PDB file of C-alpha atoms in Angstrom:
ATOM      1  CA  MET M   1       0.000   0.000   0.000  1.00 52.00           C
ATOM      2  CA  ALA M   2       2.806   2.390   0.863  1.00 51.00           C
ATOM      3  CA  SER M   3       4.588   1.666  -2.420  1.00 55.00           C
ATOM      4  CA  ASN M   4       1.434   2.445  -4.377  1.00 56.00           C
ATOM      5  CA  LEU M   5       1.099   5.766  -2.587  1.00 53.00           C
ATOM      6  CA  LYS M   6       4.699   6.603  -3.462  1.00 52.00           C
ATOM      7  CA  VAL M   7       4.028   5.913  -7.133  1.00 45.00           C
ATOM      8  CA  ILE M   8       0.945   8.123  -7.089  1.00 53.00           C
ATOM      9  CA  PHE M   9       2.788  10.980  -5.363  1.00 49.00           C
ATOM     10  CA  LEU M  10       5.660  10.652  -7.820  1.00 48.00           C
ATOM     11  CA  PHE M  11       3.285  10.835 -10.746  1.00 47.00           C
ATOM     12  CA  LEU M  12       1.563  13.905  -9.337  1.00 47.00           C
ATOM     13  CA  TRP M  13       4.917  15.536  -8.697  1.00 48.00           C
ATOM     14  CA  LEU M  14       5.973  14.919 -12.302  1.00 47.00           C
ATOM     15  CA  LEU M  15       2.819  16.541 -13.544  1.00 47.00           C
ATOM     16  CA  GLN M  16       3.338  19.569 -11.321  1.00 48.00           C
ATOM     17  CA  CYS M  17       6.944  19.868 -12.430  1.00 48.00           C
ATOM     18  CA  GLY M  18       5.877  20.117 -16.037  1.00 45.00           C
ATOM     19  CA  GLY M  19       6.754  16.594 -17.144  1.00 47.00           C
ATOM     20  CA  GLY M  20       3.903  16.710 -19.650  1.00 54.00           C
ATOM     21  CA  ASN M  21       5.209  19.917 -21.285  1.00 88.00           C
ATOM     22  CA  VAL M  22       8.139  18.464 -23.212  1.00 94.00           C
ATOM     23  CA  ASP M  23       7.713  18.178 -26.963  1.00 96.00           C
ATOM     24  CA  VAL M  24       9.564  18.021 -30.286  1.00 96.00           C
ATOM     25  CA  GLN M  25       8.375  19.936 -33.342  1.00 95.00           C
ATOM     26  CA  GLN M  26       9.523  19.734 -36.969  1.00 96.00           C
ATOM     27  CA  LYS M  27       8.385  22.419 -39.422  1.00 92.00           C
ATOM     28  CA  PRO M  28       7.867  22.769 -42.333  1.00 92.00           C
ATOM     29  CA  PRO M  29       6.650  19.243 -43.068  1.00 93.00           C
ATOM     30  CA  ILE M  30       7.929  19.267 -46.701  1.00 93.00           C
ATOM     31  CA  GLN M  31      11.191  20.518 -48.207  1.00 91.00           C
ATOM     32  CA  VAL M  32      12.807  20.464 -51.646  1.00 90.00           C
ATOM     33  CA  ALA M  33      16.608  20.384 -51.625  1.00 87.00           C
ATOM     34  CA  LEU M  34      19.324  20.353 -54.278  1.00 87.00           C
ATOM     35  CA  LEU M  35      22.228  17.962 -54.015  1.00 83.00           C
ATOM     36  CA  LYS M  36      24.770  20.802 -53.953  1.00 80.00           C
ATOM     37  CA  GLU M  37      22.875  22.813 -51.361  1.00 81.00           C
ATOM     38  CA  GLY M  38      22.051  20.035 -48.922  1.00 82.00           C
ATOM     39  CA  ILE M  39      19.225  20.094 -46.383  1.00 86.00           C
ATOM     40  CA  SER M  40      18.610  21.210 -42.832  1.00 90.00           C
ATOM     41  CA  ILE M  41      16.665  18.849 -40.598  1.00 93.00           C
ATOM     42  CA  PRO M  42      14.503  21.030 -38.334  1.00 94.00           C
ATOM     43  CA  CYS M  43      14.253  20.047 -34.692  1.00 96.00           C
ATOM     44  CA  LYS M  44      12.682  22.352 -32.113  1.00 96.00           C
ATOM     45  CA  VAL M  45      12.869  21.079 -28.517  1.00 97.00           C
ATOM     46  CA  ILE M  46      10.315  22.319 -25.997  1.00 96.00           C
ATOM     47  CA  PHE M  47      10.908  21.696 -22.281  1.00 96.00           C
ATOM     48  CA  PRO M  48      10.588  23.467 -18.899  1.00 95.00           C
ATOM     49  CA  TYR M  49      13.639  25.144 -17.379  1.00 95.00           C
ATOM     50  CA  MET M  50      14.148  22.587 -14.655  1.00 94.00           C
ATOM     51  CA  PRO M  51      17.315  20.632 -13.785  1.00 92.00           C
ATOM     52  CA  ARG M  52      15.824  17.266 -14.730  1.00 92.00           C
ATOM     53  CA  TYR M  53      14.939  18.472 -18.248  1.00 95.00           C
ATOM     54  CA  THR M  54      18.039  20.440 -19.129  1.00 94.00           C
ATOM     55  CA  ARG M  55      19.976  17.269 -20.005  1.00 95.00           C
ATOM     56  CA  PHE M  56      18.846  15.325 -23.049  1.00 97.00           C
ATOM     57  CA  SER M  57      20.093  13.598 -26.187  1.00 97.00           C
ATOM     58  CA  ILE M  58      19.037  14.295 -29.762  1.00 97.00           C
ATOM     59  CA  PHE M  59      19.028  11.680 -32.525  1.00 97.00           C
ATOM     60  CA  TYR M  60      18.622  12.397 -36.237  1.00 97.00           C
ATOM     61  CA  TYR M  61      17.691   9.696 -38.726  1.00 94.00           C
ATOM     62  CA  TRP M  62      15.736   9.192 -41.889  1.00 91.00           C
ATOM     63  CA  ILE M  63      13.512   6.540 -43.456  1.00 90.00           C
ATOM     64  CA  ASN M  64      14.162   5.928 -47.140  1.00 86.00           C
ATOM     65  CA  SER M  65      11.746   4.829 -49.847  1.00 81.00           C
ATOM     66  CA  LEU M  66      12.291   1.190 -48.858  1.00 86.00           C
ATOM     67  CA  GLY M  67      11.168   1.864 -45.287  1.00 87.00           C
ATOM     68  CA  GLN M  68      14.662   1.414 -43.845  1.00 90.00           C
ATOM     69  CA  LYS M  69      15.658   3.487 -40.799  1.00 90.00           C
ATOM     70  CA  ILE M  70      19.118   5.035 -41.237  1.00 92.00           C
ATOM     71  CA  SER M  71      20.862   6.871 -38.415  1.00 94.00           C
ATOM     72  CA  ILE M  72      22.442  10.210 -39.369  1.00 93.00           C
ATOM     73  CA  TYR M  73      23.753  11.963 -36.283  1.00 95.00           C
ATOM     74  CA  SER M  74      23.315  12.216 -32.516  1.00 96.00           C
ATOM     75  CA  ARG M  75      24.308  14.786 -29.921  1.00 95.00           C
ATOM     76  CA  SER M  76      23.985  15.379 -26.165  1.00 96.00           C
ATOM     77  CA  GLU M  77      22.860  18.687 -24.740  1.00 96.00           C
ATOM     78  CA  LYS M  78      23.087  20.376 -21.354  1.00 95.00           C
ATOM     79  CA  VAL M  79      21.218  23.634 -21.132  1.00 95.00           C
ATOM     80  CA  GLU M  80      21.995  26.306 -18.559  1.00 94.00           C
ATOM     81  CA  ILE M  81      18.938  27.778 -16.892  1.00 94.00           C
ATOM     82  CA  PRO M  82      18.942  31.556 -17.393  1.00 93.00           C
ATOM     83  CA  SER M  83      18.512  33.688 -14.347  1.00 92.00           C
ATOM     84  CA  GLY M  84      14.871  34.349 -13.621  1.00 91.00           C
ATOM     85  CA  LYS M  85      13.683  31.693 -16.108  1.00 92.00           C
ATOM     86  CA  GLU M  86      13.220  28.847 -13.660  1.00 92.00           C
ATOM     87  CA  ASN M  87      10.097  26.746 -14.303  1.00 91.00           C
ATOM     88  CA  THR M  88       9.362  28.606 -17.508  1.00 94.00           C
ATOM     89  CA  THR M  89       9.113  26.897 -20.906  1.00 94.00           C
ATOM     90  CA  ALA M  90      12.117  26.841 -23.216  1.00 95.00           C
ATOM     91  CA  VAL M  91      11.803  26.528 -27.001  1.00 95.00           C
ATOM     92  CA  ILE M  92      15.225  25.923 -28.553  1.00 96.00           C
ATOM     93  CA  PRO M  93      15.934  24.902 -32.192  1.00 96.00           C
ATOM     94  CA  TYR M  94      18.519  22.189 -32.818  1.00 96.00           C
ATOM     95  CA  ASN M  95      18.570  21.939 -36.609  1.00 95.00           C
ATOM     96  CA  HIS M  96      21.062  19.600 -38.215  1.00 94.00           C
ATOM     97  CA  ARG M  97      22.601  20.443 -41.604  1.00 92.00           C
ATOM     98  CA  ILE M  98      23.406  17.702 -44.120  1.00 87.00           C
ATOM     99  CA  MET M  99      25.865  18.930 -46.747  1.00 82.00           C
ATOM    100  CA  PRO M 100      25.915  17.764 -49.436  1.00 80.00           C
ATOM    101  CA  LEU M 101      23.313  15.155 -50.255  1.00 79.00           C
ATOM    102  CA  GLU M 102      24.731  12.077 -51.933  1.00 75.00           C
ATOM    103  CA  ASN M 103      22.173  11.580 -54.695  1.00 82.00           C
ATOM    104  CA  THR M 104      18.482  11.813 -55.444  1.00 83.00           C
ATOM    105  CA  SER M 105      17.919   8.599 -53.490  1.00 84.00           C
ATOM    106  CA  SER M 106      18.318  10.773 -50.380  1.00 86.00           C
ATOM    107  CA  THR M 107      14.642  11.559 -50.799  1.00 89.00           C
ATOM    108  CA  GLY M 108      12.732  10.427 -47.736  1.00 91.00           C
ATOM    109  CA  THR M 109      11.356  11.474 -44.350  1.00 94.00           C
ATOM    110  CA  TYR M 110      13.827  12.852 -41.807  1.00 96.00           C
ATOM    111  CA  TYR M 111      13.103  12.618 -38.091  1.00 96.00           C
ATOM    112  CA  CYS M 112      14.365  14.204 -34.911  1.00 96.00           C
ATOM    113  CA  GLU M 113      14.055  12.318 -31.619  1.00 96.00           C
ATOM    114  CA  VAL M 114      14.838  13.635 -28.136  1.00 97.00           C
ATOM    115  CA  LYS M 115      15.405  11.477 -25.055  1.00 96.00           C
ATOM    116  CA  TRP M 116      15.422  12.503 -21.429  1.00 96.00           C
ATOM    117  CA  ASN M 117      16.044  10.104 -18.565  1.00 90.00           C
ATOM    118  CA  ASP M 118      12.488   8.821 -18.427  1.00 87.00           C
ATOM    119  CA  ILE M 119      10.834  10.587 -21.394  1.00 93.00           C
ATOM    120  CA  GLN M 120      11.218  10.086 -25.130  1.00 94.00           C
ATOM    121  CA  LYS M 121       9.700  12.377 -27.760  1.00 95.00           C
ATOM    122  CA  MET M 122       9.864  12.159 -31.558  1.00 94.00           C
ATOM    123  CA  GLY M 123       8.915  14.749 -34.150  1.00 95.00           C
ATOM    124  CA  LYS M 124       6.437  14.112 -36.934  1.00 94.00           C
ATOM    125  CA  GLY M 125       9.202  14.181 -39.543  1.00 95.00           C
ATOM    126  CA  VAL M 126      10.001  16.285 -42.598  1.00 95.00           C
ATOM    127  CA  PHE M 127       9.668  14.866 -46.092  1.00 94.00           C
ATOM    128  CA  VAL M 128      12.646  15.973 -48.207  1.00 91.00           C
ATOM    129  CA  LEU M 129      12.592  15.760 -52.001  1.00 90.00           C
ATOM    130  CA  ALA M 130      16.171  15.667 -53.265  1.00 87.00           C
ATOM    131  CA  ARG M 131      16.733  16.960 -56.808  1.00 85.00           C
ATOM    132  CA  GLY M 132      19.819  16.955 -58.971  1.00 78.00           C
ATOM    133  CA  THR M 133      19.053  20.276 -60.681  1.00 68.00           C
ATOM    134  CA  GLY M 134      16.950  23.295 -60.017  1.00 57.00           C
ATOM    135  CA  TYR M 135      13.916  24.478 -61.889  1.00 50.00           C
ATOM    136  CA  ILE M 136      14.347  24.348 -65.650  1.00 51.00           C
ATOM    137  CA  GLN M 137      11.917  26.230 -67.813  1.00 52.00           C
ATOM    138  CA  THR M 138      10.330  23.833 -70.250  1.00 54.00           C
ATOM    139  CA  SER M 139       7.926  24.158 -73.136  1.00 55.00           C
ATOM    140  CA  TYR M 140       4.922  23.411 -70.979  1.00 62.00           C
ATOM    141  CA  GLY M 141       3.200  26.475 -72.455  1.00 68.00           C
ATOM    142  CA  TRP M 142       3.143  24.956 -75.930  1.00 69.00           C
ATOM    143  CA  GLN M 143       1.960  21.649 -74.566  1.00 75.00           C
ATOM    144  CA  ILE M 144      -0.879  23.332 -72.712  1.00 82.00           C
ATOM    145  CA  LEU M 145      -1.804  25.328 -75.821  1.00 80.00           C
ATOM    146  CA  ILE M 146      -1.858  22.199 -77.979  1.00 84.00           C
ATOM    147  CA  THR M 147      -3.942  20.342 -75.382  1.00 86.00           C
ATOM    148  CA  VAL M 148      -6.474  23.162 -75.111  1.00 86.00           C
ATOM    149  CA  THR M 149      -6.695  23.462 -78.908  1.00 88.00           C
ATOM    150  CA  THR M 150      -7.277  19.723 -79.253  1.00 90.00           C
ATOM    151  CA  LEU M 151     -10.027  19.833 -76.645  1.00 86.00           C
ATOM    152  CA  LEU M 152     -11.719  22.756 -78.382  1.00 89.00           C
ATOM    153  CA  VAL M 153     -11.605  20.971 -81.745  1.00 89.00           C
ATOM    154  CA  ALA M 154     -13.061  17.817 -80.200  1.00 89.00           C
ATOM    155  CA  LEU M 155     -15.849  19.811 -78.552  1.00 87.00           C
ATOM    156  CA  SER M 156     -16.581  21.604 -81.819  1.00 87.00           C
ATOM    157  CA  ILE M 157     -16.824  18.332 -83.747  1.00 91.00           C
ATOM    158  CA  THR M 158     -19.088  16.859 -81.073  1.00 90.00           C
ATOM    159  CA  ALA M 159     -21.363  19.910 -81.083  1.00 88.00           C
ATOM    160  CA  THR M 160     -21.603  19.833 -84.901  1.00 88.00           C
ATOM    161  CA  ALA M 161     -22.479  16.134 -84.860  1.00 86.00           C
ATOM    162  CA  LEU M 162     -25.217  16.758 -82.297  1.00 83.00           C
ATOM    163  CA  LEU M 163     -26.662  19.608 -84.344  1.00 82.00           C
ATOM    164  CA  LEU M 164     -26.726  17.475 -87.501  1.00 82.00           C
ATOM    165  CA  TRP M 165     -28.375  14.626 -85.649  1.00 77.00           C
ATOM    166  CA  LYS M 166     -31.045  16.919 -84.181  1.00 73.00           C
ATOM    167  CA  ARG M 167     -31.646  18.425 -87.606  1.00 72.00           C
ATOM    168  CA  LYS M 168     -31.997  14.996 -89.174  1.00 70.00           C
ATOM    169  CA  VAL M 169     -34.499  13.891 -86.546  1.00 67.00           C
ATOM    170  CA  LEU M 170     -36.509  17.067 -85.981  1.00 63.00           C
ATOM    171  CA  CYS M 171     -36.493  18.762 -89.403  1.00 63.00           C
ATOM    172  CA  PRO M 172     -38.818  16.245 -91.197  1.00 63.00           C
ATOM    173  CA  VAL M 173     -41.430  16.674 -88.478  1.00 62.00           C
ATOM    174  CA  ARG M 174     -41.095  20.442 -88.599  1.00 63.00           C
ATOM    175  CA  ASN M 175     -41.344  20.439 -92.412  1.00 66.00           C
ATOM    176  CA  GLN M 176     -44.568  18.461 -92.287  1.00 69.00           C
ATOM    177  CA  LEU M 177     -46.013  20.846 -89.721  1.00 68.00           C
ATOM    178  CA  ASN M 178     -44.954  23.856 -91.828  1.00 70.00           C
ATOM    179  CA  ILE M 179     -46.550  22.384 -94.973  1.00 73.00           C
ATOM    180  CA  ARG M 180     -49.813  21.757 -93.133  1.00 71.00           C
ATOM    181  CA  ARG M 181     -49.725  25.261 -91.671  1.00 72.00           C
ATOM    182  CA  GLN M 182     -49.115  26.814 -95.102  1.00 71.00           C
ATOM    183  CA  LYS M 183     -51.994  24.845 -96.629  1.00 69.00           C
ATOM    184  CA  MET M 184     -54.313  25.997 -93.887  1.00 71.00           C
ATOM    185  CA  GLU M 185     -53.183  29.610 -94.308  1.00 66.00           C
ATOM    186  CA  THR M 186     -53.510  29.647 -98.141  1.00 68.00           C
ATOM    187  CA  GLN M 187     -56.906  27.930 -98.140  1.00 61.00           C
ATOM    188  CA  PRO M 188     -59.812  30.499 -98.388  1.00 61.00           C
ATOM    189  CA  PRO M 189     -61.906  30.790 -95.261  1.00 57.00           C
ATOM    190  CA  SER M 190     -65.132  30.070 -97.189  1.00 54.00           C
ATOM    191  CA  ALA M 191     -63.719  27.064 -98.919  1.00 51.00           C
ATOM    192  CA  SER M 192     -64.547  23.800 -97.360  1.00 54.00           C
ATOM    193  CA  PRO M 193     -63.936  20.283 -98.495  1.00 56.00           C
ATOM    194  CA  PRO M 194     -66.826  18.837-100.546  1.00 55.00           C
ATOM    195  CA  PRO M 195     -69.126  16.739 -98.452  1.00 55.00           C
ATOM    196  CA  PRO M 196     -69.060  13.049 -99.172  1.00 52.00           C
ATOM    197  CA  SER M 197     -71.842  11.771-101.426  1.00 50.00           C
ATOM    198  CA  PRO M 198     -74.705  10.236 -99.520  1.00 50.00           C
ATOM    199  CA  VAL M 199     -74.958   6.536 -99.372  1.00 45.00           C
ATOM    200  CA  TYR M 200     -78.391   6.520-100.916  1.00 45.00           C
ATOM    201  CA  ASP M 201     -77.064   8.268-104.044  1.00 47.00           C
ATOM    202  CA  CYS M 202     -74.790   5.341-104.639  1.00 44.00           C
ATOM    203  CA  LEU M 203     -77.686   3.014-104.052  1.00 44.00           C
ATOM    204  CA  ASP M 204     -79.922   4.924-106.516  1.00 47.00           C
ATOM    205  CA  SER M 205     -77.337   4.792-109.256  1.00 46.00           C
ATOM    206  CA  GLN M 206     -76.916   1.121-108.709  1.00 46.00           C
ATOM    207  CA  GLN M 207     -80.682   0.556-108.794  1.00 48.00           C
ATOM    208  CA  VAL M 208     -81.003   2.488-112.099  1.00 48.00           C
ATOM    209  CA  ASP M 209     -78.311   0.352-113.617  1.00 51.00           C
ATOM    210  CA  VAL M 210     -80.049  -2.789-112.428  1.00 46.00           C
ATOM    211  CA  TYR M 211     -83.416  -1.649-113.824  1.00 50.00           C
ATOM    212  CA  SER M 212     -81.950  -0.798-117.220  1.00 57.00           C
ATOM    213  CA  THR M 213     -80.216  -4.153-117.366  1.00 55.00           C
ATOM    214  CA  LEU M 214     -83.429  -5.983-116.503  1.00 50.00           C
ATOM    215  CA  LYS M 215     -85.383  -4.003-119.143  1.00 58.00           C
ATOM    216  CA  ASN M 216     -82.883  -4.818-121.849  1.00 60.00           C
ATOM    217  CA  ASN M 217     -83.015  -8.488-120.944  1.00 56.00           C
ATOM    218  CA  THR M 218     -86.844  -8.460-121.083  1.00 58.00           C
ATOM    219  CA  ASN M 219     -86.916  -6.841-124.523  1.00 59.00           C
ATOM    220  CA  ASN M 220     -84.469  -9.318-125.913  1.00 58.00           C
ATOM    221  CA  GLN M 221     -86.479 -12.226-124.538  1.00 56.00           C
ATOM    222  CA  SER M 222     -89.720 -10.897-126.082  1.00 54.00           C
ATOM    223  CA  LEU M 223     -88.070 -10.585-129.480  1.00 52.00           C
ATOM    224  CA  LYS M 224     -86.945 -14.153-129.373  1.00 53.00           C
ATOM    225  CA  ASN M 225     -90.426 -15.464-128.437  1.00 53.00           C
ATOM    226  CA  SER M 226     -92.398 -13.443-131.054  1.00 55.00           C
ATOM    227  CA  PRO M 227     -93.452 -15.327-134.340  1.00 54.00           C
ATOM    228  CA  PRO M 228     -91.635 -14.547-137.536  1.00 55.00           C
ATOM    229  CA  GLY M 229     -94.667 -13.227-139.247  1.00 53.00           C
ATOM    230  CA  LYS M 230     -95.221 -10.621-136.732  1.00 47.00           C
ATOM    231  CA  ASP M 231     -91.689  -9.497-137.022  1.00 48.00           C
ATOM    232  CA  SER M 232     -92.044  -9.010-140.762  1.00 45.00           C
ATOM    233  CA  ALA M 233     -95.342  -7.262-140.334  1.00 43.00           C
ATOM    234  CA  LEU M 234     -93.807  -4.962-137.865  1.00 41.00           C
TER     235      LEU M 234
END
């Protein structure tokens, strides 16, 4: 029970002494470096001005594209507490310069890690893009112009094809409607289509034809049946 109380009091004492205020920051998160210029690995150490935090070790390493961790450099620091700064927060940069970079394979994420006696803090890392040469002006303008021109031509061809298709589909219908409209406009208001002939007219004409046919047949039959003498007398 007594040992547990000691652990609790020690933990509370660490919190009061600012044990939770130590940190490591790395900014900016991305850098572009030339092989001849090298790079600077940023490492900003934040800690309270207290004797137990003024001694620490800094380790610099990087992780390449294959995921391998490669150690670069390490150093030990002992910071003197300025007069009147006790228990205040210190923010001190410990950047490490790499000069020069070996080749473009030096591209990767570079880390800074700080260790105290019982605390270990690591920065979020800085991604460094290593380049052999600086910016070279290229003919990207012409490429962009050609690309834009090609897109405009393609859009123009597509729009023309759509217009022709719409004209092919819609124009016949419109022409028929226009023809009907013109006929209706040119036709006199008083003019009206002739009414269809009544059905009984057709029947009457048919009956007349039937009667005339029957009459002709009757006359012919009477001529055949009459005696020869009567025909001569007539």
